[in-house]
C-alpha atoms as a printed R data frame, in Angstrom:
    type eleno elety resid chain resno      x      y      z
1   ATOM     1    CA   MET     A     1 48.531 24.514 21.645
2   ATOM     2    CA   SER     A     2 46.270 22.695 24.104
3   ATOM     3    CA   ASN     A     3 43.273 24.228 25.843
4   ATOM     4    CA   LYS     A     4 45.419 25.118 28.814
5   ATOM     5    CA   ASN     A     5 43.199 28.046 29.793
6   ATOM     6    CA   LEU     A     6 40.136 25.824 30.254
7   ATOM     7    CA   LYS     A     7 39.282 23.944 33.431
8   ATOM     8    CA   TYR     A     8 37.131 20.842 33.299
9   ATOM     9    CA   TYR     A     9 35.683 20.463 36.752
10  ATOM    10    CA   GLN     A    10 35.693 17.118 38.548
11  ATOM    11    CA   SER     A    11 33.429 15.938 41.337
12  ATOM    12    CA   ASP     A    12 32.644 12.826 43.342
13  ATOM    13    CA   LEU     A    13 28.921 13.509 43.228
14  ATOM    14    CA   SER     A    14 26.629 10.485 43.040
15  ATOM    15    CA   LEU     A    15 23.097 10.837 41.706
16  ATOM    16    CA   ASP     A    16 22.442  7.095 41.549
17  ATOM    17    CA   GLY     A    17 18.767  6.472 42.277
18  ATOM    18    CA   ALA     A    18 17.889 10.170 42.180
19  ATOM    19    CA   ARG     A    19 15.002 11.820 40.374
20  ATOM    20    CA   VAL     A    20 16.235 14.932 38.559
21  ATOM    21    CA   LEU     A    21 14.165 17.617 36.830
22  ATOM    22    CA   VAL     A    22 15.683 20.155 34.430
23  ATOM    23    CA   THR     A    23 13.713 23.267 33.489
24  ATOM    24    CA   GLY     A    24 14.521 24.466 30.005
25  ATOM    25    CA   GLY     A    25 15.577 20.874 29.421
26  ATOM    26    CA   THR     A    26 15.453 21.093 25.619
27  ATOM    27    CA   GLY     A    27 17.841 24.058 25.468
28  ATOM    28    CA   SER     A    28 21.563 23.865 24.752
29  ATOM    29    CA   PHE     A    29 22.569 23.473 28.398
30  ATOM    30    CA   GLY     A    30 19.622 21.234 29.293
31  ATOM    31    CA   LYS     A    31 20.328 18.717 26.540
32  ATOM    32    CA   LYS     A    32 24.038 18.571 27.324
33  ATOM    33    CA   PHE     A    33 23.424 18.264 31.057
34  ATOM    34    CA   ILE     A    34 20.817 15.522 30.695
35  ATOM    35    CA   ASN     A    35 22.986 13.470 28.343
36  ATOM    36    CA   ARG     A    36 25.883 13.824 30.770
37  ATOM    37    CA   ILE     A    37 24.011 12.651 33.868
38  ATOM    38    CA   LEU     A    38 22.349  9.793 31.961
39  ATOM    39    CA   ASN     A    39 25.798  8.522 31.017
40  ATOM    40    CA   LEU     A    40 27.338  9.091 34.470
41  ATOM    41    CA   TYR     A    41 24.687  7.825 36.864
42  ATOM    42    CA   ASP     A    42 22.086  5.124 37.378
43  ATOM    43    CA   LEU     A    43 19.215  7.579 37.770
44  ATOM    44    CA   ASN     A    44 15.731  6.691 38.896
45  ATOM    45    CA   LYS     A    45 14.211  9.253 36.543
46  ATOM    46    CA   VAL     A    46 15.039 12.392 34.561
47  ATOM    47    CA   ILE     A    47 12.246 14.865 33.839
48  ATOM    48    CA   VAL     A    48 12.576 17.321 30.955
49  ATOM    49    CA   PHE     A    49 10.404 20.333 31.776
50  ATOM    50    CA   SER     A    50  9.944 22.805 28.908
51  ATOM    51    CA   ARG     A    51  7.250 24.425 26.800
52  ATOM    52    CA   ASP     A    52  8.378 23.469 23.281
53  ATOM    53    CA   GLU     A    53  6.489 20.382 22.099
54  ATOM    54    CA   HIS     A    54  8.548 19.931 18.934
55  ATOM    55    CA   LYS     A    55 11.910 20.092 20.725
56  ATOM    56    CA   GLN     A    56 10.664 17.574 23.266
57  ATOM    57    CA   TYR     A    57  9.576 15.229 20.481
58  ATOM    58    CA   GLU     A    58 13.011 15.440 18.814
59  ATOM    59    CA   MET     A    59 14.864 14.993 22.095
60  ATOM    60    CA   GLU     A    60 12.735 12.004 23.099
61  ATOM    61    CA   HIS     A    61 13.505 10.341 19.765
62  ATOM    62    CA   GLU     A    62 17.260 10.956 20.210
63  ATOM    63    CA   LEU     A    63 17.314  9.583 23.756
64  ATOM    64    CA   ASN     A    64 15.201  6.534 22.905
65  ATOM    65    CA   SER     A    65 17.572  5.795 20.045
66  ATOM    66    CA   SER     A    66 20.425  5.852 22.566
67  ATOM    67    CA   GLY     A    67 18.640  3.381 24.828
68  ATOM    68    CA   HIS     A    68 17.685  5.804 27.602
69  ATOM    69    CA   LYS     A    69 14.245  4.747 28.836
70  ATOM    70    CA   ASN     A    70 14.047  6.535 32.195
71  ATOM    71    CA   VAL     A    71 13.428 10.033 30.786
72  ATOM    72    CA   ARG     A    72 10.011 11.673 31.086
73  ATOM    73    CA   PHE     A    73  8.869 14.757 29.189
74  ATOM    74    CA   PHE     A    74  6.670 17.330 30.845
75  ATOM    75    CA   ILE     A    75  5.173 20.208 28.841
76  ATOM    76    CA   GLY     A    76  4.986 23.245 31.077
77  ATOM    77    CA   ASP     A    77  6.065 26.801 31.757
78  ATOM    78    CA   VAL     A    78  7.878 28.062 34.850
79  ATOM    79    CA   ARG     A    79  5.289 30.852 34.936
80  ATOM    80    CA   ASP     A    80  2.686 28.246 35.933
81  ATOM    81    CA   ARG     A    81  3.135 27.306 39.612
82  ATOM    82    CA   ASP     A    82  0.360 24.694 39.576
83  ATOM    83    CA   ARG     A    83  2.034 22.894 36.697
84  ATOM    84    CA   LEU     A    84  5.364 22.978 38.552
85  ATOM    85    CA   ASN     A    85  3.714 21.521 41.654
86  ATOM    86    CA   MET     A    86  2.595 18.586 39.524
87  ATOM    87    CA   ALA     A    87  5.955 18.129 37.785
88  ATOM    88    CA   LEU     A    88  8.048 18.291 40.982
89  ATOM    89    CA   ARG     A    89  6.242 15.579 42.916
90  ATOM    90    CA   GLY     A    90  8.837 13.049 44.109
91  ATOM    91    CA   VAL     A    91 11.774 14.979 42.568
92  ATOM    92    CA   ASP     A    92 15.075 15.098 44.473
93  ATOM    93    CA   VAL     A    93 17.128 17.595 42.434
94  ATOM    94    CA   VAL     A    94 16.107 20.544 40.246
95  ATOM    95    CA   ILE     A    95 18.405 22.271 37.754
96  ATOM    96    CA   HIS     A    96 16.730 25.530 36.772
97  ATOM    97    CA   ALA     A    97 17.984 26.523 33.314
98  ATOM    98    CA   ALA     A    98 14.795 28.037 31.830
99  ATOM    99    CA   ALA     A    99 15.033 31.768 31.123
100 ATOM   100    CA   LEU     A   100 14.550 34.500 28.558
101 ATOM   101    CA   LYS     A   101 18.209 35.263 27.857
102 ATOM   102    CA   HIS     A   102 18.655 37.701 24.991
103 ATOM   103    CA   VAL     A   103 19.481 41.245 26.063
104 ATOM   104    CA   PRO     A   104 17.725 43.184 23.234
105 ATOM   105    CA   THR     A   105 14.649 40.933 23.461
106 ATOM   106    CA   ALA     A   106 14.343 41.660 27.179
107 ATOM   107    CA   GLU     A   107 14.750 45.409 26.602
108 ATOM   108    CA   TYR     A   108 11.827 45.470 24.160
109 ATOM   109    CA   ASN     A   109  9.684 42.875 25.980
110 ATOM   110    CA   PRO     A   110 10.204 43.706 29.666
111 ATOM   111    CA   PHE     A   111  7.011 42.170 31.036
112 ATOM   112    CA   GLU     A   112  7.762 38.820 29.360
113 ATOM   113    CA   CYS     A   113 11.272 38.825 30.799
114 ATOM   114    CA   ILE     A   114  9.993 39.603 34.299
115 ATOM   115    CA   HIS     A   115  7.288 36.930 34.172
116 ATOM   116    CA   THR     A   116  9.732 34.195 33.142
117 ATOM   117    CA   ASN     A   117 12.933 35.159 34.939
118 ATOM   118    CA   ILE     A   118 11.600 36.599 38.198
119 ATOM   119    CA   ILE     A   119  8.114 35.200 38.756
120 ATOM   120    CA   GLY     A   120  9.320 31.901 37.280
121 ATOM   121    CA   ALA     A   121 12.136 31.815 39.866
122 ATOM   122    CA   GLU     A   122  9.643 32.442 42.664
123 ATOM   123    CA   ASN     A   123  7.467 29.624 41.332
124 ATOM   124    CA   ILE     A   124 10.403 27.201 41.213
125 ATOM   125    CA   ALA     A   125 11.389 28.068 44.793
126 ATOM   126    CA   SER     A   126  7.831 27.765 46.109
127 ATOM   127    CA   ALA     A   127  7.055 24.517 44.270
128 ATOM   128    CA   SER     A   128 10.378 22.955 45.323
129 ATOM   129    CA   ILE     A   129  9.661 23.667 48.987
130 ATOM   130    CA   HIS     A   130  6.059 22.486 48.635
131 ATOM   131    CA   CYS     A   131  7.089 19.205 46.966
132 ATOM   132    CA   GLY     A   132  9.998 18.393 49.284
133 ATOM   133    CA   VAL     A   133 12.793 18.743 46.698
134 ATOM   134    CA   LYS     A   134 16.216 18.313 48.309
135 ATOM   135    CA   GLN     A   135 18.478 20.517 46.154
136 ATOM   136    CA   VAL     A   136 17.997 23.274 43.577
137 ATOM   137    CA   ILE     A   137 20.740 24.802 41.438
138 ATOM   138    CA   ALA     A   138 19.708 27.854 39.412
139 ATOM   139    CA   LEU     A   139 21.755 29.016 36.429
140 ATOM   140    CA   SER     A   140 22.612 32.707 36.386
141 ATOM   141    CA   THR     A   141 24.777 34.989 34.252
142 ATOM   142    CA   ASP     A   142 27.621 37.478 34.508
143 ATOM   143    CA   LYS     A   143 25.050 40.122 33.524
144 ATOM   144    CA   ALA     A   144 23.413 39.736 36.953
145 ATOM   145    CA   ALA     A   145 26.373 41.454 38.642
146 ATOM   146    CA   SER     A   146 25.911 45.233 38.676
147 ATOM   147    CA   PRO     A   147 23.277 44.924 35.917
148 ATOM   148    CA   LEU     A   148 22.880 47.519 33.188
149 ATOM   149    CA   ASN     A   149 20.125 45.776 31.229
150 ATOM   150    CA   LEU     A   150 16.757 44.280 32.169
151 ATOM   151    CA   TYR     A   151 17.925 40.719 31.519
152 ATOM   152    CA   GLY     A   152 20.750 41.173 34.038
153 ATOM   153    CA   ALA     A   153 18.424 42.876 36.517
154 ATOM   154    CA   SER     A   154 15.901 40.051 36.223
155 ATOM   155    CA   LYS     A   155 18.603 37.444 36.856
156 ATOM   156    CA   LEU     A   156 19.912 39.413 39.833
157 ATOM   157    CA   ALA     A   157 16.379 39.342 41.258
158 ATOM   158    CA   SER     A   158 16.231 35.613 40.503
159 ATOM   159    CA   ASP     A   159 19.554 35.045 42.300
160 ATOM   160    CA   LYS     A   160 18.242 36.910 45.359
161 ATOM   161    CA   ILE     A   161 15.072 34.799 45.353
162 ATOM   162    CA   PHE     A   162 17.009 31.527 45.344
163 ATOM   163    CA   VAL     A   163 19.452 32.644 48.032
164 ATOM   164    CA   ALA     A   164 16.597 33.817 50.282
165 ATOM   165    CA   ALA     A   165 14.566 30.643 49.623
166 ATOM   166    CA   ASN     A   166 16.875 28.750 51.994
167 ATOM   167    CA   HIS     A   167 15.284 30.628 54.897
168 ATOM   168    CA   LEU     A   168 11.781 29.906 53.658
169 ATOM   169    CA   SER     A   169 12.503 26.162 53.570
170 ATOM   170    CA   GLY     A   170 14.138 26.098 57.012
171 ATOM   171    CA   SER     A   171 17.244 24.386 58.319
172 ATOM   172    CA   GLY     A   172 16.167 20.882 57.293
173 ATOM   173    CA   GLY     A   173 14.426 21.726 54.063
174 ATOM   174    CA   CYS     A   174 15.340 22.215 50.423
175 ATOM   175    CA   ARG     A   175 18.712 23.797 49.742
176 ATOM   176    CA   PHE     A   176 19.045 26.422 46.988
177 ATOM   177    CA   SER     A   177 22.242 27.714 45.338
178 ATOM   178    CA   VAL     A   178 23.192 29.605 42.172
179 ATOM   179    CA   VAL     A   179 25.810 29.102 39.470
180 ATOM   180    CA   ARG     A   180 26.952 32.275 37.682
181 ATOM   181    CA   TYR     A   181 29.124 32.137 34.564
182 ATOM   182    CA   GLY     A   182 29.833 33.958 31.309
183 ATOM   183    CA   ASN     A   183 29.025 33.579 27.625
184 ATOM   184    CA   VAL     A   184 28.724 30.003 26.403
185 ATOM   185    CA   ILE     A   185 30.763 29.327 23.265
186 ATOM   186    CA   ASN     A   186 28.573 28.651 20.224
187 ATOM   187    CA   SER     A   187 25.302 29.023 22.148
188 ATOM   188    CA   ARG     A   188 22.248 30.167 20.213
189 ATOM   189    CA   GLY     A   189 22.073 33.931 19.732
190 ATOM   190    CA   SER     A   190 25.696 34.536 20.740
191 ATOM   191    CA   VAL     A   191 28.328 36.312 18.691
192 ATOM   192    CA   ILE     A   192 30.192 33.214 17.418
193 ATOM   193    CA   PRO     A   193 27.251 31.714 15.446
194 ATOM   194    CA   PHE     A   194 26.469 35.236 14.235
195 ATOM   195    CA   PHE     A   195 29.993 35.714 12.910
196 ATOM   196    CA   LYS     A   196 29.906 32.204 11.405
197 ATOM   197    CA   LYS     A   197 26.739 33.101  9.517
198 ATOM   198    CA   LEU     A   198 28.248 36.311  8.156
199 ATOM   199    CA   ILE     A   199 31.409 34.491  7.083
200 ATOM   200    CA   SER     A   200 29.407 31.763  5.310
201 ATOM   201    CA   GLU     A   201 27.395 34.460  3.512
202 ATOM   202    CA   GLU     A   202 30.678 36.016  2.329
203 ATOM   203    CA   SER     A   203 30.201 39.283  4.178
204 ATOM   204    CA   THR     A   204 32.790 41.951  3.388
205 ATOM   205    CA   PHE     A   205 33.269 42.869  7.065
206 ATOM   206    CA   LEU     A   206 32.486 41.764 10.634
207 ATOM   207    CA   PRO     A   207 30.480 44.218 12.767
208 ATOM   208    CA   ILE     A   208 32.044 45.180 16.115
209 ATOM   209    CA   THR     A   209 29.946 47.054 18.644
210 ATOM   210    CA   ASP     A   210 32.954 48.521 20.493
211 ATOM   211    CA   GLU     A   211 36.605 47.688 19.923
212 ATOM   212    CA   ARG     A   212 37.296 47.740 23.684
213 ATOM   213    CA   MET     A   213 34.681 45.070 24.446
214 ATOM   214    CA   THR     A   214 35.682 41.934 26.394
215 ATOM   215    CA   ARG     A   215 33.695 38.920 27.544
216 ATOM   216    CA   PHE     A   216 34.101 35.873 29.784
217 ATOM   217    CA   TRP     A   217 33.897 32.581 27.852
218 ATOM   218    CA   ILE     A   218 32.993 29.052 28.909
219 ATOM   219    CA   ASP     A   219 32.190 26.019 26.800
220 ATOM   220    CA   LEU     A   220 29.108 23.896 27.343
221 ATOM   221    CA   GLN     A   221 30.989 20.918 28.784
222 ATOM   222    CA   GLN     A   222 32.661 23.197 31.320
223 ATOM   223    CA   GLY     A   223 29.296 24.638 32.278
224 ATOM   224    CA   VAL     A   224 27.733 21.217 32.813
225 ATOM   225    CA   GLU     A   225 30.643 19.932 34.900
226 ATOM   226    CA   PHE     A   226 30.766 23.108 36.956
227 ATOM   227    CA   VAL     A   227 27.067 22.743 37.809
228 ATOM   228    CA   LEU     A   228 27.601 19.112 38.847
229 ATOM   229    CA   SER     A   229 30.563 20.003 41.047
230 ATOM   230    CA   SER     A   230 28.594 22.874 42.624
231 ATOM   231    CA   LEU     A   231 25.698 20.518 43.292
232 ATOM   232    CA   GLU     A   232 28.097 18.372 45.310
233 ATOM   233    CA   TYR     A   233 29.572 21.222 47.370
234 ATOM   234    CA   MET     A   234 26.508 23.417 47.968
235 ATOM   235    CA   ARG     A   235 25.161 23.924 51.469
236 ATOM   236    CA   GLY     A   236 22.589 26.568 50.569
237 ATOM   237    CA   GLY     A   237 22.720 30.224 49.534
238 ATOM   238    CA   GLU     A   238 26.076 30.244 47.716
239 ATOM   239    CA   ILE     A   239 26.675 31.777 44.316
240 ATOM   240    CA   PHE     A   240 29.352 29.694 42.593
241 ATOM   241    CA   VAL     A   241 31.550 31.540 40.078
242 ATOM   242    CA   PRO     A   242 34.063 29.574 37.949
243 ATOM   243    CA   LYS     A   243 37.491 30.933 37.086
244 ATOM   244    CA   ILE     A   244 37.207 31.161 33.302
245 ATOM   245    CA   PRO     A   245 39.126 33.087 30.628
246 ATOM   246    CA   SER     A   246 38.285 36.310 28.818
247 ATOM   247    CA   MET     A   247 38.701 37.388 25.212
248 ATOM   248    CA   LYS     A   248 38.437 40.682 23.363
249 ATOM   249    CA   ILE     A   249 35.692 40.699 20.754
250 ATOM   250    CA   THR     A   250 38.146 42.113 18.210
251 ATOM   251    CA   ASP     A   251 40.511 39.191 18.866
252 ATOM   252    CA   LEU     A   252 37.610 36.776 18.482
253 ATOM   253    CA   ALA     A   253 36.700 38.315 15.112
254 ATOM   254    CA   LEU     A   254 40.338 38.213 14.009
255 ATOM   255    CA   ALA     A   255 40.644 34.538 14.979
256 ATOM   256    CA   MET     A   256 37.490 33.593 13.082
257 ATOM   257    CA   ALA     A   257 38.141 35.630  9.926
258 ATOM   258    CA   PRO     A   258 41.632 37.164  9.809
259 ATOM   259    CA   GLU     A   259 41.055 38.453  6.261
260 ATOM   260    CA   LEU     A   260 37.882 40.447  7.026
261 ATOM   261    CA   PRO     A   261 37.997 44.093  8.188
262 ATOM   262    CA   HIS     A   262 35.990 45.221 11.213
263 ATOM   263    CA   LYS     A   263 33.254 47.842 11.175
264 ATOM   264    CA   ILE     A   264 32.308 49.621 14.406
265 ATOM   265    CA   VAL     A   265 28.491 49.640 14.609
266 ATOM   266    CA   GLY     A   266 27.858 50.842 18.170
267 ATOM   267    CA   ILE     A   267 26.717 49.184 21.374
268 ATOM   268    CA   ARG     A   268 23.243 47.618 21.400
269 ATOM   269    CA   PRO     A   269 20.620 48.656 23.970
270 ATOM   270    CA   GLY     A   270 21.538 47.349 27.419
271 ATOM   271    CA   GLU     A   271 24.998 46.103 26.390
272 ATOM   272    CA   LYS     A   272 28.144 46.563 28.500
273 ATOM   273    CA   ILE     A   273 31.721 47.080 27.313
274 ATOM   274    CA   HIS     A   274 33.027 44.636 29.949
275 ATOM   275    CA   GLU     A   275 31.232 42.030 32.058
276 ATOM   276    CA   VAL     A   276 31.625 41.595 35.813
277 ATOM   277    CA   MET     A   277 30.909 38.396 37.750
278 ATOM   278    CA   ILE     A   278 31.898 39.620 41.224
279 ATOM   279    CA   THR     A   279 31.496 43.275 42.224
280 ATOM   280    CA   GLU     A   280 33.510 45.114 44.869
281 ATOM   281    CA   ASP     A   281 30.570 44.840 47.276
282 ATOM   282    CA   ASP     A   282 30.130 41.093 46.607
283 ATOM   283    CA   ALA     A   283 33.855 40.639 47.329
284 ATOM   284    CA   ARG     A   284 33.221 41.180 51.047
285 ATOM   285    CA   TYR     A   285 31.355 37.864 51.096
286 ATOM   286    CA   THR     A   286 33.552 36.030 48.565
287 ATOM   287    CA   VAL     A   287 35.864 33.109 49.299
288 ATOM   288    CA   GLU     A   288 38.491 32.096 46.718
289 ATOM   289    CA   TYR     A   289 39.433 28.529 45.822
290 ATOM   290    CA   PRO     A   290 41.890 27.350 43.145
291 ATOM   291    CA   ASP     A   291 39.179 26.723 40.529
292 ATOM   292    CA   ARG     A   292 36.324 29.035 41.592
293 ATOM   293    CA   TYR     A   293 35.023 31.834 43.743
294 ATOM   294    CA   ILE     A   294 32.096 31.341 46.104
295 ATOM   295    CA   ILE     A   295 29.945 34.317 47.076
296 ATOM   296    CA   GLU     A   296 28.598 33.253 50.446
297 ATOM   297    CA   PRO     A   297 25.226 34.489 51.691
298 ATOM   298    CA   SER     A   298 25.261 37.306 54.246
299 ATOM   299    CA   TYR     A   299 22.857 35.262 56.377
300 ATOM   300    CA   THR     A   300 23.430 31.508 56.521
301 ATOM   301    CA   LEU     A   301 21.915 28.421 58.059
302 ATOM   302    CA   TRP     A   302 25.369 26.833 58.335
303 ATOM   303    CA   SER     A   303 28.720 27.664 59.901
304 ATOM   304    CA   LYS     A   304 31.058 29.766 57.791
305 ATOM   305    CA   ASN     A   305 34.080 27.820 59.089
306 ATOM   306    CA   ARG     A   306 35.113 25.865 56.000
307 ATOM   307    CA   SER     A   307 38.415 24.679 57.457
308 ATOM   308    CA   GLU     A   308 37.228 21.070 57.740
309 ATOM   309    CA   GLU     A   309 35.068 20.917 54.619
310 ATOM   310    CA   SER     A   310 36.756 23.015 51.972
311 ATOM   311    CA   VAL     A   311 35.803 22.502 48.373
312 ATOM   312    CA   LYS     A   312 37.471 19.358 46.988
313 ATOM   313    CA   SER     A   313 39.610 19.353 50.138
314 ATOM   314    CA   GLN     A   314 41.525 22.232 48.569
315 ATOM   315    CA   SER     A   315 42.984 25.023 50.647
316 ATOM   316    CA   VAL     A   316 41.139 28.310 50.713
317 ATOM   317    CA   LEU     A   317 43.279 30.871 48.894
318 ATOM   318    CA   ASN     A   318 41.510 33.862 50.443
319 ATOM   319    CA   LYS     A   319 38.967 33.713 53.245
320 ATOM   320    CA   GLN     A   320 37.987 37.251 52.333
321 ATOM   321    CA   MET     A   321 38.879 39.001 49.118
322 ATOM   322    CA   PRO     A   322 40.863 42.245 49.447
323 ATOM   323    CA   ASP     A   323 39.191 45.651 49.355
324 ATOM   324    CA   GLY     A   324 38.488 46.749 45.809
325 ATOM   325    CA   PHE     A   325 38.548 43.236 44.358
326 ATOM   326    CA   ARG     A   326 36.418 42.886 41.233
327 ATOM   327    CA   TYR     A   327 36.216 39.867 38.930
328 ATOM   328    CA   SER     A   328 35.794 41.539 35.559
329 ATOM   329    CA   SER     A   329 36.404 40.400 31.979
330 ATOM   330    CA   ASP     A   330 38.814 43.263 31.222
331 ATOM   331    CA   ILE     A   331 41.174 42.676 34.179
332 ATOM   332    CA   ASN     A   332 40.995 38.891 34.192
333 ATOM   333    CA   GLU     A   333 44.229 36.933 34.672
334 ATOM   334    CA   GLN     A   334 43.215 34.267 32.111
335 ATOM   335    CA   TRP     A   335 42.771 34.930 28.385
336 ATOM   336    CA   ILE     A   336 41.898 32.773 25.375
337 ATOM   337    CA   ASP     A   337 44.145 33.056 22.340
338 ATOM   338    CA   GLY     A   338 42.992 32.571 18.753
339 ATOM   339    CA   GLU     A   339 44.292 29.013 18.401
340 ATOM   340    CA   THR     A   340 42.478 27.835 21.523
341 ATOM   341    CA   LEU     A   341 39.305 29.530 20.355
342 ATOM   342    CA   GLN     A   342 39.468 27.725 16.998
343 ATOM   343    CA   GLN     A   343 39.877 24.403 18.807
344 ATOM   344    CA   LEU     A   344 36.845 25.154 20.941
345 ATOM   345    CA   ILE     A   345 34.661 26.202 18.011
346 ATOM   346    CA   SER     A   346 35.576 23.133 15.999
347 ATOM   347    CA   SER     A   347 34.884 20.825 18.950
348 ATOM   348    CA   VAL     A   348 31.333 22.099 19.495
């Protein structure tokens, strides 16, 4: 079976000659994104902004070995606005991927989560306006919609900051938008590497927090391409949501280790049974396209008439979603089966 449930987004974006900075540039997404744009475009410069010296050293060695000489490495933390003001001088595009992302960690370390995810977002917005950046895309999460945990609440606050920043920069200034998607397959700290570890250690069972649990899934290549396509279509203030498949956690465990029994261990602090990417209230501002939803800002600096500039010249499926619409992992129309999941895991 092919990966028929997965969409690989296409765009006609050109970043030739651009200077691009990626916060959290040594993370899973950052590395994949930077490699992708280095291979696609003739960039003026790529700046890796992160706080891990060792990861930067390793990444610099890998990129130099591949012949990429236009990458600069900048040690810094998004909590430090002065450092951001230095790093963003002359930058055209910012991809903001830096965040504290683990739900239990945020629950037990709330101040650290707030300083990075909320104050860091404010610093990015302020420094981007100050330095004359043209476009900012911030990565969000399904947990930001109707949040139950602090991580989700912090990312919701971050999303609000970036949407509102368009008004701070004015009609001719920097444009800010958000990309919101689900769990990334095989990302650090996620359930797939955890199950892999247990299987390799010959565990006698796989722990399941709740047998009803479902999640949205996206692979890293999809995430990178969706960000690039959103960068092309953004006008400022949108939250872009890809149409991606769901999977039950019990089905995931069965696909990875069909011979192992499951043991119900209970939901962790701050964890949901199902994830939502668009709530019923967000639906009032949501426009549907064949490959994505776009949550438009309630206040915009641009006309909401998309008839002449629809995404990818595709027809709008719904100019306004129906009452009660909710994009949730348990009532999704797309699902991953076990064979497709195995293909995805083996390809990462």
